[in-house]
CSV table of C-alpha atoms in Angstrom, one decimal:
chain,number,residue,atom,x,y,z
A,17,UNK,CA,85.6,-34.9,-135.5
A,18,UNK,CA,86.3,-33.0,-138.3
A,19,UNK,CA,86.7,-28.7,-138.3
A,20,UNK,CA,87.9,-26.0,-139.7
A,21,UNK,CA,89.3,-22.5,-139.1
A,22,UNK,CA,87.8,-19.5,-141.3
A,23,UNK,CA,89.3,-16.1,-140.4
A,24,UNK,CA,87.5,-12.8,-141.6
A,25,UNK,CA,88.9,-9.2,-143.0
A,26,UNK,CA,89.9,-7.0,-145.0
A,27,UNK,CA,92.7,-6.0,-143.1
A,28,UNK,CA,94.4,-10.0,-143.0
A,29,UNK,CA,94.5,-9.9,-146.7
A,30,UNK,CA,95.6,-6.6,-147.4
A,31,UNK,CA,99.2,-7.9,-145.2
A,32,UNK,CA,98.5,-4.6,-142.4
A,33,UNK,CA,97.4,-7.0,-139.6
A,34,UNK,CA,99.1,-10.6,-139.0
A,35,UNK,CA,96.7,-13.1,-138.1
A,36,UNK,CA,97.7,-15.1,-135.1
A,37,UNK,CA,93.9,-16.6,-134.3
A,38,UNK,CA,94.3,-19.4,-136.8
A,39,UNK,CA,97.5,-20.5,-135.1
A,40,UNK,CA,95.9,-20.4,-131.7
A,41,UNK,CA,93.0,-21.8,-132.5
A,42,UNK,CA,95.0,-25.4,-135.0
A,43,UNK,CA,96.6,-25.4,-131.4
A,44,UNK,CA,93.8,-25.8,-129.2
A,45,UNK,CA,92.0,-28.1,-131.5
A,46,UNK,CA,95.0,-29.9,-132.0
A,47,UNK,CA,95.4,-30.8,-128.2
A,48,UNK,CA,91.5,-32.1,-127.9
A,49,UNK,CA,92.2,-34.4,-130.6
A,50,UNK,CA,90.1,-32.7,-133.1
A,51,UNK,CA,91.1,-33.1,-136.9
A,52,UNK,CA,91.8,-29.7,-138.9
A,53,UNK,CA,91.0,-29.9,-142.1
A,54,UNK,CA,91.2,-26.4,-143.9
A,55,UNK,CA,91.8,-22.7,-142.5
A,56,UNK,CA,91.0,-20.3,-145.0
A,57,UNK,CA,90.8,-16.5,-144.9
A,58,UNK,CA,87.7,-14.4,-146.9
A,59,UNK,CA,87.6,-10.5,-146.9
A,60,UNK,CA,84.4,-9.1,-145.2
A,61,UNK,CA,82.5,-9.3,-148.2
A,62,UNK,CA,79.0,-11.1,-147.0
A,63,UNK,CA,79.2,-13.7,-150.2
A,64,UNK,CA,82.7,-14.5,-149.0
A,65,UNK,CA,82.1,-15.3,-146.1
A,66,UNK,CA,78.4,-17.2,-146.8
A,67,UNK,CA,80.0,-19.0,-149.4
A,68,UNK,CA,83.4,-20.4,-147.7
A,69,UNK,CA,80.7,-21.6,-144.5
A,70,UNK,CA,78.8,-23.3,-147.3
A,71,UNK,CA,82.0,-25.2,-149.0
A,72,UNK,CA,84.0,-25.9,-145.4
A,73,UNK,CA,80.6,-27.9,-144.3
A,74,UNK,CA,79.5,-29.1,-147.7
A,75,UNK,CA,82.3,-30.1,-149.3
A,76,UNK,CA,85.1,-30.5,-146.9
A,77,UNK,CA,83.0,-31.8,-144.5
A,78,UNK,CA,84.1,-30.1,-141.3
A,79,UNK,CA,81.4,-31.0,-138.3
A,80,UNK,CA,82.6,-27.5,-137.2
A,81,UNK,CA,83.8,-24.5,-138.7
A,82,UNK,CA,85.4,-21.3,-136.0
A,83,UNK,CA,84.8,-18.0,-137.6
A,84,UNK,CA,87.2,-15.5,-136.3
A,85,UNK,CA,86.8,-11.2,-137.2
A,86,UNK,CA,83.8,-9.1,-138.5
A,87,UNK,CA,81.9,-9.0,-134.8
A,88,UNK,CA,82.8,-4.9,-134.4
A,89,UNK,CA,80.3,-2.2,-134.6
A,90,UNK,CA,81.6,-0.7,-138.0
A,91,UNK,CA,79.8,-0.7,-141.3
A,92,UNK,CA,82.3,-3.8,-142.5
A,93,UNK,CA,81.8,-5.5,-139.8
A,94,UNK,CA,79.3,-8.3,-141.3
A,95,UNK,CA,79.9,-11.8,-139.7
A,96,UNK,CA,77.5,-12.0,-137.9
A,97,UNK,CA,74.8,-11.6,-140.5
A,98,UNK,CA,76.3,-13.2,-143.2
A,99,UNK,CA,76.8,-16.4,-140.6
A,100,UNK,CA,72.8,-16.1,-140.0
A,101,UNK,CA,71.9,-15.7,-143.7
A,102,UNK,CA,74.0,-18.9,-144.1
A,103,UNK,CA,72.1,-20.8,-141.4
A,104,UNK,CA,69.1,-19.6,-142.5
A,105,UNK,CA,68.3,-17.4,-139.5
A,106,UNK,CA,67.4,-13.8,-138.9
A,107,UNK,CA,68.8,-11.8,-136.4
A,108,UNK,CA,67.2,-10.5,-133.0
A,109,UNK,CA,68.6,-8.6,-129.5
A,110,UNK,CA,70.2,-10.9,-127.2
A,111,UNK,CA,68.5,-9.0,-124.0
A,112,UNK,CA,71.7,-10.3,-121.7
A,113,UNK,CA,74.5,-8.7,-123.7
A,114,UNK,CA,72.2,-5.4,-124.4
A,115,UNK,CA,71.7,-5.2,-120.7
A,116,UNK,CA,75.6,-5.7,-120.2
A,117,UNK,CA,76.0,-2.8,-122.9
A,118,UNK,CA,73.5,-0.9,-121.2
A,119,UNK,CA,75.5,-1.3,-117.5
A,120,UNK,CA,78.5,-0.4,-119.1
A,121,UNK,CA,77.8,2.9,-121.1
A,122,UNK,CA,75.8,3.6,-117.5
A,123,UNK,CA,79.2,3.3,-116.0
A,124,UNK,CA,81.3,5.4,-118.1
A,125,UNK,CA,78.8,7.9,-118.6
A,126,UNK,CA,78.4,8.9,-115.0
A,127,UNK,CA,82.4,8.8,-114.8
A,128,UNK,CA,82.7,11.0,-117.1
A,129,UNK,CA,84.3,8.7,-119.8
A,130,UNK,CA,81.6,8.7,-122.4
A,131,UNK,CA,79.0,12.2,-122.9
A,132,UNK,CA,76.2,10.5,-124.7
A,133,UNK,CA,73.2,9.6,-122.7
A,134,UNK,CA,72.5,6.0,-124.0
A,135,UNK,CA,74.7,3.7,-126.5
A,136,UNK,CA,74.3,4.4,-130.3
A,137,UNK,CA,73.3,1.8,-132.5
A,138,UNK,CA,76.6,0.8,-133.8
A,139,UNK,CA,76.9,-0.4,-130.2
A,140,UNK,CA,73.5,-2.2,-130.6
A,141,UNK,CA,74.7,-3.9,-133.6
A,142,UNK,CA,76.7,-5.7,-131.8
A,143,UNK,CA,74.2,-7.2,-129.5
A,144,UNK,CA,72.3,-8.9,-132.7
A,145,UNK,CA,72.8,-12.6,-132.7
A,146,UNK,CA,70.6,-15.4,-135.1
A,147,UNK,CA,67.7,-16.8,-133.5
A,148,UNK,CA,68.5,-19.9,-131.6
A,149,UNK,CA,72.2,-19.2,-131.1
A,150,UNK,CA,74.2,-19.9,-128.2
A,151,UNK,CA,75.6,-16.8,-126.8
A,152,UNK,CA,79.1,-16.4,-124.8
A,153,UNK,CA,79.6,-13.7,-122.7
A,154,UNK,CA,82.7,-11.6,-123.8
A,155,UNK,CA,84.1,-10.3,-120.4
A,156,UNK,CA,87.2,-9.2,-122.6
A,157,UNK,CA,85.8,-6.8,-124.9
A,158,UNK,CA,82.0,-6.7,-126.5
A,159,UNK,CA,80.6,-8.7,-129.0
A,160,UNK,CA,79.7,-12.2,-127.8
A,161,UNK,CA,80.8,-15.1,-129.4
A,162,UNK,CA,77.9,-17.4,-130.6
A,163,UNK,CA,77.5,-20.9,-132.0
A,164,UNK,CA,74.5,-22.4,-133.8
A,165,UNK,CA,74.3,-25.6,-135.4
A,166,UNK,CA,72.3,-26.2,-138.9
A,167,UNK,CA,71.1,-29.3,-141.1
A,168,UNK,CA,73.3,-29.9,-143.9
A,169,UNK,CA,71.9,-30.1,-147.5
A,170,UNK,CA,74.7,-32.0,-149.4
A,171,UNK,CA,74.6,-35.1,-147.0
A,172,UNK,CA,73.0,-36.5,-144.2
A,173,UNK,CA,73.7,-34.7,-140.5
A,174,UNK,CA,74.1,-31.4,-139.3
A,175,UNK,CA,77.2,-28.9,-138.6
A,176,UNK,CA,78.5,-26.3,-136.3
A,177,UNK,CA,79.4,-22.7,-136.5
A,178,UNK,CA,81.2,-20.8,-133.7
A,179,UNK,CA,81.6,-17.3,-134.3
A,180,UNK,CA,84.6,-15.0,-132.4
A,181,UNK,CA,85.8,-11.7,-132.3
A,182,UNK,CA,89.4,-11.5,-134.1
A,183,UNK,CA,90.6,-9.3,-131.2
A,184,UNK,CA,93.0,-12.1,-130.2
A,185,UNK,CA,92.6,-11.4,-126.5
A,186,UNK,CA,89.0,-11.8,-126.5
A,187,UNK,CA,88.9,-14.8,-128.6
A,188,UNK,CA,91.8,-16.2,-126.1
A,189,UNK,CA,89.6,-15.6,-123.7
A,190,UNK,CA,86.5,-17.0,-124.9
A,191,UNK,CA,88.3,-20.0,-125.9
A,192,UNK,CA,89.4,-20.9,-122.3
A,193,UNK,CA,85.9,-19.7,-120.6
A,194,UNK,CA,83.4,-21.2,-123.2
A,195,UNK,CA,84.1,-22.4,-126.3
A,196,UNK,CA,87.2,-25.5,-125.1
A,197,UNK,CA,84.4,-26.7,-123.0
A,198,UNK,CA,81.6,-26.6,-125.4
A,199,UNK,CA,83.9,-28.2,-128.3
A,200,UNK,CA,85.2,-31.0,-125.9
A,201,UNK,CA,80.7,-31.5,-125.3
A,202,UNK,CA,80.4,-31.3,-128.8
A,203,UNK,CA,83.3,-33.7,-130.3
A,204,UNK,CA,82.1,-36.5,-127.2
A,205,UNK,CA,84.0,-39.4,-128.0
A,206,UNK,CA,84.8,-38.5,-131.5
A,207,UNK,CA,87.9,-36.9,-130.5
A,208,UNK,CA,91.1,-38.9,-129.4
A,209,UNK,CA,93.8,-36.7,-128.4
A,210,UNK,CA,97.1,-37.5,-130.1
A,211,UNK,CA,100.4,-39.0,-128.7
A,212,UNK,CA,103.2,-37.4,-130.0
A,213,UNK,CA,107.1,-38.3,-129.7
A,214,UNK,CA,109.7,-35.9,-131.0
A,215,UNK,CA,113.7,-36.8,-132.5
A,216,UNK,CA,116.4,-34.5,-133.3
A,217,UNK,CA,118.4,-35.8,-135.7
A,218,UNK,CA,121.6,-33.9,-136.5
A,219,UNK,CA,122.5,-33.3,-140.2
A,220,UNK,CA,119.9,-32.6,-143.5
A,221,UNK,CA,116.6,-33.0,-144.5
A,222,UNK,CA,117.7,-35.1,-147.5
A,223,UNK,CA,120.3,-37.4,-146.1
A,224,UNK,CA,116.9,-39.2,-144.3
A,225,UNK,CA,114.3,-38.6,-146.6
A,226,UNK,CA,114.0,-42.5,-147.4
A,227,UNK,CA,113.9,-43.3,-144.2
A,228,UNK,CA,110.9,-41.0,-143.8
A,229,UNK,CA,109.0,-42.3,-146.6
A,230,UNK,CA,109.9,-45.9,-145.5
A,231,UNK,CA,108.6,-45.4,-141.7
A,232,UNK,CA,105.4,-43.7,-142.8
A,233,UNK,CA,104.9,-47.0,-145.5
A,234,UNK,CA,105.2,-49.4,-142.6
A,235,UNK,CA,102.4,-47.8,-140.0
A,236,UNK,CA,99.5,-45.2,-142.1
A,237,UNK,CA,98.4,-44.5,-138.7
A,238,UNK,CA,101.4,-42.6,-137.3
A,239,UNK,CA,102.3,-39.5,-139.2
A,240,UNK,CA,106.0,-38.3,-139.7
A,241,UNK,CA,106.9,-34.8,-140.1
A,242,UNK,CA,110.3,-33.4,-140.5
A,243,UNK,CA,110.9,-29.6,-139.3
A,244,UNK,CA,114.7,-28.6,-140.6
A,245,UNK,CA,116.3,-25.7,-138.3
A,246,UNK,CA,118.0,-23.6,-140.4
A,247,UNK,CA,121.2,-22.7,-139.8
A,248,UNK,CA,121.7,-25.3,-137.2
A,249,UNK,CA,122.8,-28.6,-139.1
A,250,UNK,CA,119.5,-30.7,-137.6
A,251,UNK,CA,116.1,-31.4,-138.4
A,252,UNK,CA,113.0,-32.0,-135.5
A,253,UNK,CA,111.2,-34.9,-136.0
A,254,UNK,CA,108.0,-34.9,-135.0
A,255,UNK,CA,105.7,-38.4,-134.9
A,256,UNK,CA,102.1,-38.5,-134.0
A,257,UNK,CA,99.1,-40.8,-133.5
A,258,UNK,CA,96.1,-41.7,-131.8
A,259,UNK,CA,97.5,-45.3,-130.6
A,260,UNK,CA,100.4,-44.7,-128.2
A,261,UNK,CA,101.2,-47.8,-128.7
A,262,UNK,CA,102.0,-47.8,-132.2
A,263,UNK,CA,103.5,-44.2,-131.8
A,264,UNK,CA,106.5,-45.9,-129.5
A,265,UNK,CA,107.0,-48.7,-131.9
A,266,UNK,CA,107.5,-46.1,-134.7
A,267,UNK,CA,109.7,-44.2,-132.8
A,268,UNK,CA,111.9,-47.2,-131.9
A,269,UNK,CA,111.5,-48.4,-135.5
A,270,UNK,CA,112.6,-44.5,-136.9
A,271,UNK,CA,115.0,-44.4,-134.3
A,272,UNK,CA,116.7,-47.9,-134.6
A,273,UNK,CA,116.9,-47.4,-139.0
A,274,UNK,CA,118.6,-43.8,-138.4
A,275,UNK,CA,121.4,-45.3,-136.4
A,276,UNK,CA,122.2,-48.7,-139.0
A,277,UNK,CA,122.7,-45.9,-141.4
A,278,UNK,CA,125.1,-43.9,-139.3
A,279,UNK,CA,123.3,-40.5,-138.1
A,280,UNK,CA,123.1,-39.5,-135.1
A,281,UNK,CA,119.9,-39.1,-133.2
A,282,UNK,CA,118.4,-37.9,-129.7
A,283,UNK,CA,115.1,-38.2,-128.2
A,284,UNK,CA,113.8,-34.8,-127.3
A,285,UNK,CA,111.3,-36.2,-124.8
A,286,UNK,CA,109.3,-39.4,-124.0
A,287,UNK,CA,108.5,-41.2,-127.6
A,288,UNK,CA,104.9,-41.4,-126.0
A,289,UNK,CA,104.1,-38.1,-124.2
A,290,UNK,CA,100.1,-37.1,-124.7
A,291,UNK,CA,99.9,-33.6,-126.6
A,292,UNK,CA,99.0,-31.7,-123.6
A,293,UNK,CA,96.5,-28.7,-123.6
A,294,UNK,CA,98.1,-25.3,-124.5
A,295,UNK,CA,97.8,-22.3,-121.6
């Protein structure tokens, strides 16, 4: 299964807020064996975001595409209905989350914590979701995350679209209460988790770059990446692959070449341990 990561705002391009969603979220999908084609990041302009949906599902044909930020109650806040224009959907009240609003202001209002008698409709905002949607509760925060699945128009099938709110705690949170589950349904045996097997080998980057290059050439379907730690004289090796058979034999192949050339290298745990699932 093929997806991709599409984080929304302003505030991620302008440099004033890091974005640490798309790392969490090439982890996760990472460790169910799903295959991350693109992240990309779009301001909260409504064509922005309409337009990188259409191209992540049309053209770089990701089954799913995770849309992280613009779920808030503010003016720029437009997600939501930029990711219903884009499925061709209009928006309606999801009753649960209103009520769970509703319950909430209740509560702070007779302690005190908030004057006004009834939520505004900036709150209400957020309780608009496209027809047809699957709707997460957000016990971390407010806005729900949602997912809604359209017909595609550039080739046969249909795609995903999960939306989450870029406050990293509540999309953490989703992610472990809803939306792992639901992607695990949703990939079915289309995603193999990866085995991977990791080297230190102590010197440059350079010195083995043949090497590299030679053990990618002899297996296409074990990938090689080399991670230099700078500063400390040795590089991380990292090799991956769906078979763990052939993941082993690369490693041993990799391993054995390194040493007939004279460099030292250590295993940094088993060459056939199974990515496991973040926490």
């Amino acid at each position: 299964m093929q997806a991709a990561i599409l984080i929304v705002g302003d505030e991620i391009l302008s440099g004033h807020t890091q974005d640490t969603n798309s790392n969490f979220l090439a982890k996760r999908l990472f460790a169910l064996g799903v295959d991350l084609v693109e992240m990309r990041t779009v301001g909260d302009e409504a064509h922005a975001i309409q337009g990188a949906l259409w191209e992540l599902q049309e053209r770089r044909e990701a089954e799913l595409v995770i849309v992280a930020g613009g779920l808030g109650p503010t003016h720029d806040d437009r997600t939501v209905a930029a990711v219903a224009r884009a499925n061709g959907r209009s928006l309606v009240l999801d009753e649960a989350t209103w009520r769970r609003f509703l319950e909430r202001h209740r509560q702070r209002h007779e302690a005190g914590a908030d004057p006004r008698p009834a939520p505004d409709a900036a709150t209400r905002k957020m309780a608009l979701v496209p027809v047809g949607a699957t709707v997460f509760d957000n016990k971390a925060g407010a806005a729900p995350g949602l997912a809604l699945e359209r017909t595609l128009v550039t080739r046969p099938g249909s795609a995903w679209t999960i939306v989450l709110p870029g406050v990293p705690r509540e999309l953490e949170t989703l992610w472990g209460e809803h939306i792992e589950p639901f992607v695990t349904a949703l990939a079915g045996g289309r995603a193999t988790r990866r085995h991977v097997a990791e080297l230190v080998y102590h010197g440059y980057e350079s010195e083995m770059a043949t090497l590299l290059d030679e053990s990618e050439a002899v297996d296409d379907q074990v990938t090689v990446g080399s991670y230099p730690q700078w500063g400390e004289g040795r590089v991380v090796l990292r090799l991956s692959g769906r078979d763990k058979g052939r993941v082993e034999k690369a490693t041993e192949r990799l391993v054995a070449r390194l040493e007939e050339e004279g460099h030292r290298v250590e295993r940094m745990s088993h060459p056939s341990r199974q990515e496991p699932t973040p926490t």
